[in-house]
XYZ file of C-alpha atoms in Angstrom:
481
model
C 67.247 75.791 92.516
C 70.693 74.878 91.684
C 71.650 78.438 91.459
C 70.193 79.121 94.879
C 72.027 76.152 96.396
C 75.345 77.294 94.591
C 74.867 80.788 96.122
C 74.186 79.481 99.462
C 77.349 77.175 99.397
C 79.426 80.217 98.053
C 78.278 82.501 100.842
C 79.062 79.811 103.395
C 82.450 79.315 102.009
C 83.170 83.093 101.932
C 82.055 83.186 105.738
C 84.237 80.392 106.832
C 87.180 81.607 104.710
C 87.088 85.058 106.466
C 86.914 83.516 109.751
C 89.720 81.157 109.149
C 91.936 83.511 107.207
C 95.043 84.347 109.218
C 95.986 87.752 110.310
C 98.139 89.647 108.079
C 101.881 89.471 108.753
C 102.675 92.191 111.201
C 104.371 95.029 109.362
C 103.744 93.234 106.113
C 104.735 94.411 102.614
C 107.700 96.874 102.002
C 109.532 94.072 100.518
C 111.063 95.947 97.522
C 113.548 99.082 97.669
C 113.324 100.074 94.115
C 111.863 99.220 90.754
C 112.794 100.279 87.215
C 110.103 102.335 85.496
C 110.198 104.021 82.026
C 109.722 107.689 81.709
C 110.111 110.380 78.980
C 113.619 110.553 80.089
C 114.226 106.717 79.729
C 114.744 104.052 82.347
C 115.071 105.311 85.955
C 114.804 103.722 89.288
C 111.724 104.360 91.447
C 112.572 104.132 95.148
C 110.203 103.181 98.012
C 110.523 102.253 101.713
C 111.517 98.840 102.521
C 112.456 96.440 105.233
C 113.495 93.017 105.877
C 111.101 90.059 106.532
C 110.020 89.120 109.948
C 111.857 86.026 111.073
C 112.774 83.874 114.009
C 115.374 85.987 115.728
C 116.605 83.205 118.273
C 118.626 81.929 115.455
C 121.065 84.837 115.645
C 121.212 85.654 119.343
C 123.935 84.934 122.032
C 122.765 83.829 125.342
C 124.529 84.559 128.784
C 123.446 83.223 132.166
C 124.102 85.078 135.437
C 125.421 83.567 137.663
C 127.457 81.631 135.086
C 127.418 78.374 137.228
C 123.603 78.283 137.769
C 122.878 75.609 135.134
C 122.253 72.083 136.955
C 124.517 69.173 136.573
C 127.796 70.267 137.836
C 128.011 68.572 140.243
C 125.218 66.102 139.449
C 122.245 66.416 141.427
C 118.798 65.121 141.767
C 115.414 66.940 141.517
C 111.800 66.324 141.827
C 109.420 65.287 138.909
C 107.581 68.269 137.270
C 104.164 66.665 137.703
C 104.692 65.146 141.044
C 106.987 67.444 143.311
C 107.427 64.721 145.888
C 109.053 62.041 143.421
C 112.420 63.372 143.452
C 114.687 60.702 141.885
C 115.267 62.464 138.566
C 118.915 63.292 137.865
C 120.829 66.216 136.164
C 124.356 65.697 135.055
C 126.298 67.735 132.760
C 128.816 65.141 131.900
C 126.171 62.917 130.475
C 124.179 64.017 127.309
C 121.168 62.447 128.106
C 120.941 64.055 131.518
C 122.441 67.383 130.630
C 120.369 70.584 130.369
C 122.419 73.309 128.948
C 121.158 76.804 127.904
C 121.027 76.012 124.118
C 118.178 73.608 124.812
C 115.824 76.849 125.231
C 116.413 77.314 121.440
C 116.508 73.965 119.890
C 113.780 72.352 117.598
C 110.598 71.820 119.632
C 108.401 68.799 119.186
C 110.903 66.191 120.256
C 109.880 63.602 122.849
C 110.885 63.850 125.726
C 111.090 67.623 125.328
C 114.512 69.185 125.846
C 114.945 72.158 128.307
C 117.451 74.137 130.181
C 117.336 73.847 133.955
C 118.844 75.662 136.812
C 120.323 74.353 140.049
C 117.705 73.563 142.802
C 117.020 75.853 145.768
C 119.367 73.960 148.024
C 120.736 77.262 149.450
C 117.362 78.400 150.737
C 116.657 80.904 152.336
C 119.189 82.753 150.035
C 117.100 83.905 146.788
C 117.423 81.671 143.897
C 117.635 84.278 141.200
C 118.835 84.016 137.369
C 119.317 86.664 134.730
C 119.076 85.176 131.047
C 120.351 87.760 128.702
C 119.600 87.375 124.957
C 121.882 89.773 122.871
C 121.986 90.433 119.061
C 124.788 93.070 118.898
C 122.130 94.904 116.513
C 119.197 96.890 116.638
C 116.050 94.588 116.045
C 112.349 95.500 115.716
C 109.878 93.158 117.485
C 107.083 91.935 115.294
C 105.251 89.203 117.450
C 104.723 88.213 120.916
C 107.611 87.051 122.986
C 106.710 83.576 124.232
C 108.581 81.791 127.069
C 107.721 78.157 127.729
C 108.604 76.708 131.243
C 109.082 73.045 131.614
C 108.707 73.781 135.393
C 106.027 75.722 137.050
C 106.068 79.334 135.949
C 107.993 81.641 138.232
C 106.180 83.425 141.184
C 108.185 86.500 140.253
C 109.943 87.514 137.063
C 110.727 90.768 135.210
C 111.163 90.953 131.507
C 113.656 93.726 130.681
C 115.085 95.363 127.391
C 117.953 97.368 126.162
C 118.571 99.709 123.408
C 122.305 100.342 124.011
C 123.679 96.787 123.885
C 123.245 96.008 127.554
C 124.498 99.150 129.031
C 121.290 100.226 130.567
C 118.121 98.441 130.948
C 114.521 99.209 131.387
C 111.536 96.921 132.346
C 109.268 95.614 129.666
C 106.718 93.762 132.024
C 106.612 92.476 135.856
C 105.030 89.071 136.465
C 104.025 87.746 140.031
C 101.530 85.759 141.706
C 101.075 88.919 143.929
C 101.963 92.092 142.313
C 101.289 94.362 144.965
C 103.431 92.178 147.498
C 106.428 91.668 144.934
C 106.741 95.081 143.198
C 104.187 97.359 144.906
C 102.123 97.471 141.719
C 98.468 96.930 141.167
C 97.917 94.008 138.773
C 96.760 94.600 135.388
C 96.608 92.999 131.934
C 97.282 94.429 128.530
C 93.378 94.502 128.030
C 93.470 97.203 130.674
C 95.575 99.494 128.509
C 94.525 101.825 125.478
C 96.262 103.927 122.785
C 96.981 106.528 125.309
C 98.493 103.859 127.795
C 99.928 101.450 125.581
C 103.558 102.365 126.697
C 102.760 101.736 130.389
C 104.772 99.226 132.250
C 102.469 97.037 133.973
C 102.464 93.979 136.396
C 100.500 91.072 135.522
C 99.365 87.918 137.426
C 97.841 86.321 134.478
C 100.770 84.175 133.872
C 102.048 83.078 137.300
C 100.002 80.080 138.631
C 102.785 77.780 139.774
C 102.284 73.981 138.898
C 98.853 74.052 137.207
C 98.430 71.797 134.288
C 98.780 73.374 130.722
C 99.913 76.459 132.310
C 103.649 76.762 131.264
C 103.625 79.677 128.817
C 104.415 83.410 129.546
C 103.784 85.989 126.886
C 104.672 89.633 126.384
C 101.961 90.709 124.165
C 103.351 92.656 121.006
C 100.305 92.198 118.808
C 97.764 93.045 121.483
C 99.511 96.431 121.659
C 99.511 96.820 117.872
C 96.004 96.076 117.895
C 95.056 99.145 119.561
C 96.133 100.970 116.368
C 95.484 98.427 113.784
C 92.220 96.878 115.171
C 91.811 93.379 116.521
C 92.904 91.398 113.426
C 95.509 94.075 112.589
C 93.798 94.917 109.324
C 94.073 98.760 109.740
C 97.971 98.824 109.422
C 97.759 102.409 108.025
C 96.876 103.677 111.441
C 99.631 101.555 113.022
C 102.091 102.803 110.408
C 101.224 106.438 110.943
C 101.705 106.330 114.587
C 105.148 104.480 114.286
C 106.349 107.187 111.729
C 105.474 110.154 114.030
C 105.867 108.726 117.604
C 109.502 108.001 118.290
C 108.579 106.711 121.811
C 106.165 104.014 120.333
C 108.752 103.074 117.697
C 111.302 102.587 120.346
C 109.043 100.701 122.515
C 109.261 97.941 120.047
C 112.858 98.196 119.144
C 115.697 96.446 121.498
C 119.247 95.256 121.003
C 118.906 92.868 124.219
C 116.423 91.301 126.204
C 116.970 90.060 129.807
C 114.688 87.676 131.559
C 115.142 88.079 135.433
C 113.988 84.914 137.350
C 113.433 86.118 140.889
C 111.508 83.458 142.626
C 110.716 79.865 141.576
C 107.336 78.396 141.579
C 106.346 77.632 145.282
C 102.709 76.999 144.680
C 102.002 77.513 148.275
C 102.503 80.366 150.934
C 105.381 78.710 152.622
C 108.445 76.959 151.134
C 109.040 73.231 152.029
C 112.333 73.161 153.410
C 112.412 69.409 153.503
C 111.995 69.174 149.878
C 114.130 72.158 148.461
C 114.912 69.994 145.218
C 111.412 70.671 143.953
C 112.094 74.257 143.532
C 114.157 75.312 140.277
C 113.755 77.032 137.028
C 113.528 75.137 133.560
C 112.748 76.571 130.353
C 111.928 74.464 127.268
C 111.533 77.139 124.575
C 111.774 80.979 124.025
C 110.350 82.684 120.856
C 111.309 86.013 119.494
C 110.149 87.039 116.123
C 111.237 90.357 114.656
C 113.561 91.822 111.803
C 116.745 93.853 111.616
C 116.136 97.512 112.177
C 117.317 99.129 108.740
C 115.517 102.496 108.951
C 113.457 101.227 106.092
C 116.453 101.388 103.765
C 116.951 97.486 103.289
C 115.139 94.287 102.703
C 118.123 91.990 103.392
C 119.940 91.478 106.634
C 123.035 89.320 106.509
C 124.208 87.089 109.266
C 128.106 86.797 108.620
C 130.722 86.235 111.251
C 128.088 85.884 114.055
C 127.003 89.349 113.198
C 123.766 90.947 111.499
C 124.202 93.650 109.036
C 121.747 95.382 106.940
C 122.285 95.455 103.023
C 121.703 99.088 102.823
C 119.879 100.590 99.550
C 118.997 104.251 98.964
C 122.617 105.435 98.947
C 122.676 104.826 102.584
C 125.238 103.011 104.749
C 125.952 101.780 108.365
C 124.910 99.053 110.455
C 121.298 100.247 110.617
C 121.620 101.902 107.232
C 121.651 105.254 109.583
C 123.885 107.690 107.497
C 124.422 108.469 103.914
C 127.266 107.324 101.599
C 130.036 109.435 100.867
C 129.229 111.966 98.066
C 125.420 111.173 98.689
C 125.009 113.949 101.340
C 123.182 116.234 99.222
C 120.534 116.684 102.087
C 120.542 115.397 105.699
C 119.995 111.708 106.176
C 116.456 110.834 107.029
C 114.955 107.231 107.691
C 112.349 105.931 105.227
C 108.639 106.370 106.123
C 105.779 103.807 106.091
C 103.476 106.532 104.530
C 102.003 106.786 102.126
C 100.737 103.202 101.969
C 101.558 100.918 100.186
C 105.047 102.050 99.051
C 106.009 104.699 101.600
C 108.623 107.146 100.948
C 112.160 106.276 100.678
C 113.937 109.359 101.580
C 116.716 108.480 99.615
C 120.357 110.177 99.924
C 120.834 112.415 96.930
C 124.392 113.220 95.398
C 126.236 116.038 96.855
C 126.333 119.166 94.711
C 130.097 119.190 94.657
C 130.265 115.536 93.201
C 127.357 115.580 90.804
C 129.790 117.105 87.869
C 132.234 114.065 88.860
C 129.970 111.061 89.775
C 131.375 108.068 91.641
C 131.781 105.081 89.440
C 129.395 102.479 89.944
C 127.114 100.502 87.783
C 123.629 101.370 88.584
C 121.040 104.003 87.387
C 120.795 107.300 89.165
C 117.605 108.074 90.942
C 115.400 110.034 88.681
C 118.338 112.463 87.532
C 119.317 111.094 84.244
C 119.426 114.500 82.840
C 122.447 115.372 84.996
C 124.422 112.626 83.432
C 126.808 113.406 80.502
C 127.589 110.373 78.381
C 129.972 112.305 76.025
C 132.145 115.101 77.412
C 132.630 116.407 73.998
C 129.066 117.604 73.793
C 129.909 120.584 75.971
C 128.290 123.693 74.421
C 129.617 126.288 76.941
C 131.244 126.797 80.206
C 130.963 129.978 82.186
C 131.426 131.467 85.803
C 128.706 133.128 87.586
C 130.336 136.334 88.427
C 129.068 137.926 91.689
C 127.068 134.760 92.958
C 127.406 133.899 96.499
C 129.457 131.004 95.517
C 132.280 130.948 92.544
C 130.305 128.264 90.682
C 131.447 126.913 87.300
C 128.496 125.586 85.091
C 129.094 123.495 82.010
C 125.986 123.352 79.477
C 125.597 119.933 77.712
C 123.523 118.670 74.996
C 122.187 115.340 76.202
C 119.629 112.957 74.407
C 116.651 112.718 74.557
C 116.083 115.547 77.051
C 117.820 118.516 75.148
C 120.203 120.588 77.202
C 121.151 119.814 80.531
C 123.538 121.241 83.169
C 126.312 120.074 85.567
C 127.717 122.475 88.121
C 130.705 122.193 90.423
C 132.109 124.636 92.871
C 135.629 126.284 92.064
C 137.927 128.546 93.604
C 138.187 132.155 92.038
C 139.578 131.869 88.644
C 139.702 133.696 85.300
C 136.876 132.123 83.362
C 134.322 133.210 80.862
C 131.297 135.023 82.855
C 127.734 133.956 82.396
C 125.602 136.428 80.795
C 121.932 137.219 81.960
C 120.491 134.638 79.584
C 122.908 131.860 80.681
C 121.963 132.529 84.230
C 118.325 132.488 83.499
C 118.637 129.250 81.655
C 121.050 127.809 84.362
C 118.541 128.625 87.144
C 115.633 127.064 85.425
C 117.331 123.734 84.750
C 118.836 123.729 88.195
C 115.321 124.099 89.845
C 114.021 121.529 87.555
C 116.617 119.077 88.146
C 116.446 119.829 92.054
C 112.785 118.839 91.944
C 113.561 115.552 90.118
C 116.075 114.573 92.704
C 113.517 115.291 95.549
C 115.115 118.640 96.819
C 111.930 120.245 96.638
C 108.419 118.720 97.347
C 106.224 121.875 97.158
C 103.093 122.060 95.041
C 103.661 123.441 91.504
C 102.354 126.935 92.265
C 104.401 127.433 95.583
C 107.447 125.719 93.639
C 107.138 128.318 90.835
C 106.696 131.040 93.279
C 109.868 130.098 94.983
C 111.872 129.760 91.736
C 110.846 133.233 90.677
C 111.914 134.757 94.034
C 115.239 132.844 94.066
C 115.921 133.992 90.657
C 115.033 137.593 91.502
C 117.070 137.449 94.650
C 120.345 136.021 93.050
C 120.087 138.388 90.196
C 119.719 141.311 92.475
C 122.335 140.132 94.959
C 125.403 141.159 93.080
C 124.028 144.684 92.443
C 123.241 145.038 96.205
C 126.735 143.722 97.061
C 128.235 146.408 94.635
C 126.159 149.206 96.279
C 127.351 148.186 99.817
C 130.751 147.839 98.662
C 130.666 151.360 97.121
C 129.121 153.083 100.077
C 131.637 151.482 102.253
C 134.627 152.710 100.166
C 133.098 156.381 100.196
């Protein structure tokens, strides 16, 4: 009896827990760029894709209003109460802190009473349009990870456009249109995110869902990021592998959630009626108490830390990358073209680490860190050189030095030289060199073919390089004749 009761309670607890369990953090994990592992070659770094944590990005933005003098209070003016548009005895005065409503109040701590908010001047110049552009700039590429939420202290506007920029405000594209009448305002049929699908997720829509004037408890406007993620990851965002796969392979989808700036264009205040009441123009204005933007620095999956210093966000790049977005390889690490990290395969992804340039491997830069899985290329004691020779007739004049390294036996370092008189490599040395070169290139990620294909490619490369000098000599002889 007690066992059955226990099992019943346990089943109830599991059910309740599964219902109450919050959705996983959007774009979760990938919080480590590298770990040390032990192999037969000793301690090496194991690299993986990584990214900064999602955070409140409003802490790092700069806000700009256009026109610049649109904020109320200079000169002081009266406006109508929010709940009762005919009680017009409230005052906005920029010179009095208790009565001022500057733009910073859109991003301060919420929960204070009375609530704080930015407010525009009233529509006293009607019928001239009352329009305001609010631009949020980060001077850094960021990736949005949650819904953009705008909370109005006044009624939500009758017409509004949310726009984005990917080039620091030089050009703008619409994110979403908002209106009480989409067809009349923007010549678009009204839609909601629920009308979209995987194939139309990038469609720019006009929604009437958030434009209802002075309705009680209707102060919030959303731009639905998570609903769009859900088309790939499921309603509770549990199938993140599907979303990651789409983000990896579809640049347009990845760019859709990436911004450098956002712009809120307020085109017409909440009227709530068909006609504007010209006798009470002080009831028409914009007021915003809060704006939420969650995201992360875009570091191309090459960093977990984004530093805010001197009013600027910068990625602390790993994987031998550099740049504000970790968008290029460091000097001496250009052995293959730069590539962003990949979310796949889950859970570690692929780091796509920049590898040392061939011309620099023989003389590696001085830094206190472990090389990525190429410990056999390091030479701790130059006196251990066994032999140095020049490969005569090779496509390049390459000098190879053979070293005795512990515990891996013999390894090789190569460097491109000008033509010079040195001891030439014999056939046995060349074969040994190519074998080591092939193995080491595999270790640093230059090859990623299956073993049979890789062996075939090595044999073909060996045959080609051994026959090349002979073919060149035949060609030269026939030309001279």
